[in-house]
Amino acid sequence: MTRRTLDIGKAVLEKNQGLADQLRSDFAEAGVFVVNIVSSPGSGKTELLAKTLDNLTQKVPTGVFVGDLATDNDAARLEGHGAPVLQINTDGYCHLEANMIRAAAEKLDFRGLKLLIIENVGNLVCPSSHDLGENLRVVLLSTTEGEDKPLKYPGIFKSSQLAVITKVDIAEPLGWNREAAHANIKAVAPQIQIIETSARSGAGLDEWVTFLLEKAASKS
Amino acid sequence: MTRRTLDIGKAVLEKNQGLADQLRSDFAEAGVFVVNIVSSPGSGKTELLAKTLDNLTQKVPTGVFVGDLATDNDAARLEGHGAPVLQINTDGYCHLEANMIRAAAEKLDFRGLKLLIIENVGNLVCPSSHDLGENLRVVLLSTTEGEDKPLKYPGIFKSSQLAVITKVDIAEPLGWNREAAHANIKAVAPQIQIIETSARSGAGLDEWVTFLLEKAASKS
């Protein structure tokens, strides 16, 4: 009996890539810097994002797309922080794709924004292979998640330019091993920059917000 | 600032559903019974499948589609067990979709088969929302995985008609709690049937193969 191979994912992903490249070009023309935030569920994406918007939206016009499996809880939590928020309900779909961002961009006008932040669906596997037309991919890693996450999910770290460690305020009671966490991140993704934050204590927020402001300014 | 919602996943999944229904109708017309096997990585899908084919292919013409992220290792392992095998390389895509099965069905002719087994990409989340046109969804749960998996991933158990527990030969040294495993499966998926197996010892293989043979016969 024969064995054969069908490379179908390649075609699907190439289609996504073509759409993502088009989106990136449209965003560039409008002068918008686009950030795609990925992480596992419960890493503190939404909490960090709410605090980030509080420190950001007075300085630079920012919009938010929030991907979620079913609810619009995250969009509700992000309301009232100075940015228009569009919830992308994926209805069980495990990651965002470029065609969803295209549809979202037709609903929330990105022209006039300087920064567009996309909060991806909580998932460390599937979002890694889907370019959304972003200029920067940020992976979040919580101190509660264990220092070996980068070794288990190398793809998402390899494809990101920045790793934001969250919840450092509870690092000590957790016995979080900072050195191991950094070493594991760098082992799989030597290119990556690391910022440590706590949405609760405010630690690292200045560094993170300044980073985003500089990126947004680079597009003007 | 306003908050709005875009229900994009629904449209994507409806498209998949339409395609899956068409596939199911085509399979029915050809008299093929289609099984979609889902599980987390390392649950023993391929090993079980190899042993299953050894006991099955003399009795009923069977074909196999094997979904995998990158390699064709699984197809190689399934070669020589009496069934034509088509590897579907998803190139990082985390689950199979109906359009991939459509493309695969154009490459491996299913007419003349009585049974088509689809080994999905190892993943307990994303495959649950994607109908592939199958007649039966089987979720595998290894004794090495912990008895709480059904509670953590209810979607995949709810959408399956059969749960096959694998690697029961090592249940005892693992301290696997049979009662808890069964109770957790039934708690999230009361409809589900459970078969315990070991590809290594052969335990339960008769029951599993007989189950498949009866299903295949029901299509004739």
XYZ file of N, CA and C in Angstrom, chain B residues 25-190:
498
model
N -22.423 13.513 2.989
C -23.356 13.014 1.986
C -22.610 12.221 0.896
N -21.448 12.734 0.470
C -20.638 12.017 -0.536
C -20.143 10.675 0.011
N -19.705 10.692 1.266
C -19.222 9.448 1.895
C -20.368 8.436 1.981
N -21.556 8.907 2.370
C -22.719 8.023 2.512
C -23.062 7.382 1.163
N -23.011 8.190 0.133
C -23.329 7.704 -1.205
C -22.361 6.595 -1.626
N -21.105 6.731 -1.215
C -20.087 5.734 -1.557
C -20.088 4.554 -0.581
N -20.928 4.629 0.467
C -20.990 3.541 1.444
C -19.787 3.458 2.369
N -19.159 4.596 2.617
C -17.984 4.627 3.498
C -18.367 5.183 4.862
N -17.970 4.483 5.913
C -18.155 4.985 7.269
C -16.891 5.735 7.676
N -17.065 6.964 8.181
C -15.905 7.824 8.447
C -15.753 8.093 9.944
N -14.549 7.849 10.442
C -14.236 8.018 11.859
C -13.188 9.117 12.010
N -13.434 10.064 12.901
C -12.499 11.153 13.179
C -11.914 10.929 14.570
N -10.623 10.634 14.642
C -9.991 10.335 15.938
C -9.236 11.556 16.440
N -9.608 12.026 17.606
C -8.988 13.206 18.203
C -8.377 12.851 19.559
N -7.336 13.574 19.922
C -6.714 13.366 21.232
C -5.616 14.389 21.415
N -5.045 14.456 22.606
C -3.879 15.303 22.801
C -2.651 14.609 22.216
N -1.558 15.342 22.015
C -0.347 14.704 21.478
C 0.150 13.634 22.453
N 0.644 12.544 21.918
C 1.256 11.521 22.776
C 0.277 10.580 23.436
N -0.967 10.595 23.008
C -1.961 9.731 23.647
C -1.925 8.313 23.091
N -1.149 8.123 22.036
C -1.028 6.781 21.485
C -1.939 6.509 20.295
N -2.401 7.569 19.633
C -3.286 7.448 18.471
C -2.683 6.548 17.384
N -1.441 6.844 17.018
C -0.852 6.172 15.865
C -0.556 4.708 16.174
N -0.073 4.443 17.379
C 0.213 3.067 17.787
C -1.078 2.247 17.812
N -2.113 2.816 18.385
C -3.398 2.117 18.410
C -3.901 1.870 16.990
N -3.722 2.878 16.151
C -4.218 2.781 14.777
C -3.479 1.693 13.990
N -2.181 1.585 14.187
C -1.401 0.553 13.500
C -1.926 -0.842 13.873
N -2.122 -1.050 15.174
C -2.636 -2.342 15.640
C -4.069 -2.577 15.160
N -4.840 -1.515 15.111
C -6.223 -1.609 14.645
C -6.255 -2.059 13.188
N -5.402 -1.443 12.372
C -5.360 -1.799 10.944
C -4.982 -3.264 10.765
N -4.038 -3.750 11.581
C -3.628 -5.160 11.488
C -4.818 -6.101 11.683
N -5.760 -5.678 12.516
C -6.910 -6.529 12.828
C -8.130 -6.247 11.962
N -8.022 -5.251 11.114
C -9.201 -4.725 10.450
C -9.172 -4.904 8.937
N -8.007 -4.668 8.348
C -7.969 -4.483 6.893
C -8.228 -5.767 6.106
N -8.046 -6.935 6.754
C -8.405 -8.180 6.071
C -9.913 -8.352 6.016
N -10.576 -7.660 6.909
C -12.032 -7.837 7.013
C -12.822 -6.771 6.290
N -12.243 -5.592 6.207
C -12.982 -4.495 5.594
C -11.978 -3.519 4.953
N -12.236 -3.123 3.698
C -11.297 -2.198 3.056
C -11.297 -0.836 3.752
N -10.138 -0.462 4.241
C -9.999 0.717 5.099
C -8.964 1.668 4.525
N -9.226 2.955 4.601
C -8.242 3.967 4.221
C -7.980 4.893 5.393
N -6.822 5.563 5.369
C -6.441 6.416 6.493
C -5.960 7.778 6.010
N -6.499 8.834 6.615
C -5.933 10.175 6.482
C -5.267 10.509 7.814
N -4.004 10.922 7.769
C -3.309 11.272 9.008
C -2.929 12.743 8.983
N -3.503 13.526 9.892
C -3.154 14.939 9.970
C -1.976 15.144 10.885
N -1.026 15.975 10.456
C 0.118 16.242 11.318
C 0.648 17.637 11.052
N 1.242 18.223 12.067
C 1.707 19.609 11.976
C 2.814 19.789 10.954
N 3.718 18.805 10.877
C 4.902 19.075 10.065
C 5.471 17.823 9.393
N 5.548 16.733 10.107
C 6.269 15.578 9.589
C 5.320 14.568 8.951
N 5.878 13.577 8.298
C 5.033 12.464 7.879
C 5.437 11.187 8.616
N 5.942 11.391 9.847
C 6.328 10.250 10.686
C 5.166 9.293 10.927
N 3.986 9.874 11.182
C 2.836 9.033 11.509
C 2.425 8.190 10.306
N 2.424 8.791 9.129
C 2.077 8.022 7.922
C 3.094 6.909 7.707
N 4.366 7.217 7.969
C 5.409 6.193 7.813
C 5.153 5.027 8.769
N 4.743 5.353 10.008
C 4.467 4.309 10.996
C 3.244 3.485 10.616
N 2.346 4.067 9.833
C 1.108 3.367 9.482
C 1.225 2.603 8.170
N 2.362 2.788 7.491
C 2.570 2.077 6.227
C 2.758 0.584 6.501
N 2.315 -0.220 5.557
C 2.532 -1.663 5.690
C 1.557 -2.339 6.619
N 0.483 -1.649 6.986
C -0.534 -2.277 7.831
C -1.806 -2.561 7.039
N -1.672 -2.575 5.699
C -2.780 -3.049 4.876
C -3.764 -2.004 4.386
N -3.484 -0.740 4.659
C -4.411 0.308 4.217
C -3.647 1.417 3.499
N -4.239 2.006 2.466
C -3.605 3.187 1.874
C -3.648 4.336 2.877
N -2.528 5.071 2.966
C -2.414 6.143 3.961
C -2.081 7.451 3.252
N -2.852 8.472 3.529
C -2.533 9.796 3.004
C -2.207 10.724 4.172
N -0.996 11.243 4.158
C -0.587 12.197 5.176
C -1.115 13.577 4.796
N -1.820 14.225 5.708
C -2.232 15.614 5.481
C -1.316 16.485 6.332
N -0.380 17.147 5.669
C 0.577 17.988 6.388
C -0.027 19.375 6.565
N -0.343 19.748 7.817
C -1.037 21.018 8.054
C -0.072 22.193 8.179
N 1.228 21.900 8.179
C 2.232 22.963 8.198
C 2.021 23.935 9.359
N 1.774 23.409 10.522
C 1.595 24.247 11.705
C 0.145 24.544 12.033
N -0.748 24.225 11.113
C -2.175 24.436 11.374
C -2.631 23.426 12.418
N -3.362 23.883 13.434
C -3.542 23.094 14.653
C -4.661 22.072 14.618
N -5.375 21.987 13.514
C -6.469 21.016 13.430
C -6.785 20.791 11.959
N -7.538 19.746 11.681
C -8.009 19.537 10.316
C -9.323 20.271 10.118
N -9.565 20.716 8.888
C -10.835 21.338 8.541
C -11.437 20.587 7.356
N -12.728 20.802 7.143
C -13.438 20.057 6.097
C -12.807 20.276 4.717
N -12.320 21.486 4.467
C -11.737 21.734 3.134
C -10.457 20.906 2.933
N -9.751 20.596 4.017
C -8.558 19.743 3.906
C -8.969 18.304 3.591
N -10.072 17.866 4.193
C -10.570 16.507 3.931
C -11.076 16.411 2.489
N -11.699 17.499 2.037
C -12.146 17.547 0.644
C -10.951 17.348 -0.307
N -9.875 18.102 -0.036
C -8.677 18.000 -0.888
C -8.060 16.607 -0.774
N -8.050 16.055 0.428
C -7.481 14.719 0.639
C -8.304 13.660 -0.095
N -9.628 13.842 -0.064
C -10.525 12.869 -0.703
C -10.378 12.885 -2.222
N -9.854 13.996 -2.735
C -9.591 14.050 -4.178
C -8.288 13.332 -4.522
N -7.450 13.166 -3.499
C -6.142 12.544 -3.737
C -6.142 11.046 -3.426
N -6.883 10.660 -2.409
C -6.996 9.239 -2.086
C -8.447 8.830 -2.319
N -8.688 8.081 -3.352
C -10.062 7.746 -3.742
C -10.723 6.885 -2.673
N -11.808 7.400 -2.096
C -12.476 6.684 -1.004
C -13.546 5.714 -1.499
N -13.892 5.803 -2.801
C -14.882 4.859 -3.320
C -14.258 3.468 -3.325
N -15.004 2.494 -2.857
C -14.446 1.145 -2.728
C -14.021 0.848 -1.295
N -13.788 1.905 -0.519
C -13.509 1.692 0.907
C -14.822 1.497 1.657
N -14.727 0.832 2.805
C -15.897 0.719 3.682
C -15.694 1.569 4.932
N -14.419 1.834 5.204
C -14.088 2.556 6.428
C -12.980 3.560 6.102
N -13.172 4.789 6.527
C -12.132 5.804 6.372
C -11.845 6.361 7.753
N -10.584 6.189 8.185
C -10.213 6.665 9.516
C -9.365 7.924 9.368
N -9.795 8.983 10.025
C -9.048 10.234 10.002
C -8.370 10.418 11.355
N -7.050 10.466 11.345
C -6.320 10.764 12.585
C -6.072 12.260 12.600
N -6.760 12.958 13.481
C -6.663 14.412 13.534
C -5.323 14.854 14.128
N -5.004 16.123 14.022
C -3.809 16.683 14.655
C -3.961 16.568 16.173
N -2.893 16.203 16.867
C -2.937 16.062 18.320
C -3.229 17.396 18.996
N -4.455 17.517 19.558
C -4.909 18.801 20.072
C -6.306 18.572 20.639
N -6.529 18.955 21.881
C -7.841 18.689 22.492
C -8.806 19.865 22.395
N -8.345 20.974 21.827
C -9.207 22.151 21.772
C -9.793 22.372 20.383
N -8.924 22.684 19.450
C -9.381 23.210 18.162
C -10.161 22.214 17.311
N -9.806 20.917 17.318
C -10.581 19.997 16.472
C -12.040 19.893 16.895
N -12.360 20.256 18.140
C -13.727 20.020 18.629
C -14.767 20.820 17.863
N -14.404 21.977 17.341
C -15.408 22.790 16.644
C -15.428 22.567 15.131
N -14.621 21.606 14.643
C -14.557 21.400 13.196
C -15.037 20.023 12.778
N -16.255 19.985 12.300
C -16.832 18.782 11.712
C -16.072 18.477 10.429
N -15.651 17.228 10.253
C -14.924 16.831 9.037
C -15.799 15.981 8.115
N -17.071 15.927 8.413
C -17.954 15.074 7.618
C -17.957 13.645 8.128
N -17.462 13.462 9.357
C -17.380 12.104 9.909
C -18.739 11.605 10.388
N -18.843 10.267 10.534
C -20.028 9.663 11.123
C -19.837 9.396 12.606
N -18.575 9.359 13.011
C -18.276 9.030 14.405
C -17.028 9.793 14.826
N -17.127 10.459 15.969
C -15.930 11.095 16.522
C -15.486 10.306 17.752
N -14.221 9.945 17.754
C -13.660 9.157 18.848
C -12.584 9.983 19.533
N -12.709 10.164 20.830
C -11.666 10.876 21.572
C -10.829 9.861 22.337
N -9.505 9.962 22.207
C -8.612 9.070 22.934
C -8.128 9.752 24.207
N -8.031 8.983 25.267
C -7.541 9.506 26.537
C -6.583 8.474 27.098
N -5.344 8.880 27.268
C -4.340 7.944 27.758
C -4.339 7.900 29.280
N -4.003 6.735 29.829
C -3.921 6.621 31.295
C -2.796 7.498 31.857
N -1.878 7.915 30.984
C -0.761 8.764 31.437
C -1.164 10.234 31.559
N -2.365 10.577 31.082
C -2.709 11.996 30.955
C -3.372 12.609 32.182
N -3.751 11.795 33.118
C -4.462 12.350 34.271
C -5.956 12.249 34.052
N -6.653 11.939 35.126
C -8.084 11.644 35.046
C -8.938 12.897 34.867
N -8.330 14.086 35.024
C -9.135 15.320 34.969
C -9.221 15.934 33.570
N -8.587 15.310 32.595
C -8.607 15.867 31.241
C -10.029 16.158 30.730
N -10.995 15.258 30.944
C -12.339 15.560 30.431
C -12.918 16.852 31.020
N -12.596 17.136 32.275
C -13.115 18.352 32.908
C -12.440 19.593 32.335
N -11.176 19.429 31.936
C -10.444 20.572 31.386
C -10.791 20.835 29.926
N -11.145 19.782 29.204
C -11.447 19.921 27.771
C -12.812 19.323 27.463
N -13.866 19.875 28.071
C -15.198 19.271 27.899
C -15.680 19.262 26.451
N -15.308 20.281 25.675
C -15.827 20.414 24.307
C -15.583 19.189 23.461
N -14.377 18.665 23.540
C -14.008 17.544 22.683
C -14.715 16.261 23.128
N -14.964 16.138 24.426
C -15.679 14.956 24.924
C -17.176 15.051 24.612
N -17.726 16.246 24.779
C -19.150 16.461 24.476
C -19.472 16.147 23.025
N -18.514 16.440 22.133
C -18.792 16.279 20.703
C -18.407 14.898 20.188
N -17.954 14.006 21.076
C -17.564 12.652 20.661
C -18.609 11.627 21.082
N -18.683 10.525 20.325
C -19.634 9.461 20.663
C -18.950 8.297 21.377
N -17.613 8.260 21.244
C -16.868 7.167 21.869
C -15.573 7.701 22.474
N -15.274 7.267 23.690
C -13.982 7.579 24.298
C -13.184 6.289 24.392
N -11.990 6.294 23.803
C -11.129 5.122 23.908
C -9.996 5.459 24.868
N -9.940 4.736 25.956
C -8.844 4.917 26.906
C -7.679 4.060 26.424
N -6.504 4.659 26.312
C -5.334 3.943 25.794
C -4.314 3.672 26.899
N -3.384 2.753 26.607
C -2.271 2.431 27.509
C -2.722 1.898 28.872
N -3.789 1.090 28.883
C -4.238 0.550 30.173
C -3.250 -0.470 30.730
N -2.318 -0.943 29.901
C -1.303 -1.889 30.414
C -0.419 -1.253 31.481
N -0.298 0.076 31.456
C 0.536 0.720 32.481
C -0.303 1.467 33.533
N -1.611 1.168 33.536
C -2.513 1.848 34.482
C -2.084 1.631 35.926
N -1.677 0.391 36.225
C -1.386 0.077 37.625
C -0.138 0.793 38.141
N 1.018 0.638 37.468
C 2.187 1.402 37.938
C 1.953 2.916 37.968
N 1.099 3.412 37.094
C 0.819 4.856 37.082
C -0.085 5.277 38.233
N -0.753 4.289 38.840
C -1.740 4.638 39.854
C -2.964 5.294 39.232
N -3.242 4.899 37.991
C -4.384 5.481 37.276
C -5.685 5.133 37.977
N -6.524 6.142 38.183
C -7.785 5.956 38.891
C -8.925 5.756 37.889
N -9.220 4.460 37.612
C -10.239 4.132 36.598
C -11.584 4.765 36.903
N -11.981 4.667 38.173
C -13.307 5.164 38.557
C -13.426 6.672 38.304
N -12.381 7.400 38.688
C -12.393 8.858 38.492
C -12.394 9.209 37.009
N -11.592 8.475 36.229
C -11.524 8.753 34.786
C -12.894 8.565 34.138
N -13.521 7.424 34.429
C -14.849 7.159 33.856
C -15.862 8.202 34.327
N -15.825 8.508 35.618
C -16.798 9.467 36.182
C -16.633 10.835 35.529
N -15.381 11.263 35.311
C -15.152 12.579 34.705
C -15.598 12.616 33.245
N -15.354 11.518 32.540
C -15.815 11.450 31.145
C -17.341 11.557 31.099
N -17.999 10.753 31.942
C -19.465 10.726 31.949
C -20.061 12.041 32.470
N -19.319 12.721 33.337
C -19.820 13.988 33.888
C -19.975 15.035 32.788
N -19.001 15.097 31.876
C -19.099 16.112 30.815
C -19.806 15.573 29.577
N -19.802 14.243 29.397
C -20.365 13.661 28.173
C -21.162 12.406 28.518
N -22.375 12.594 29.057
C -23.182 11.433 29.494
C -23.495 10.465 28.351
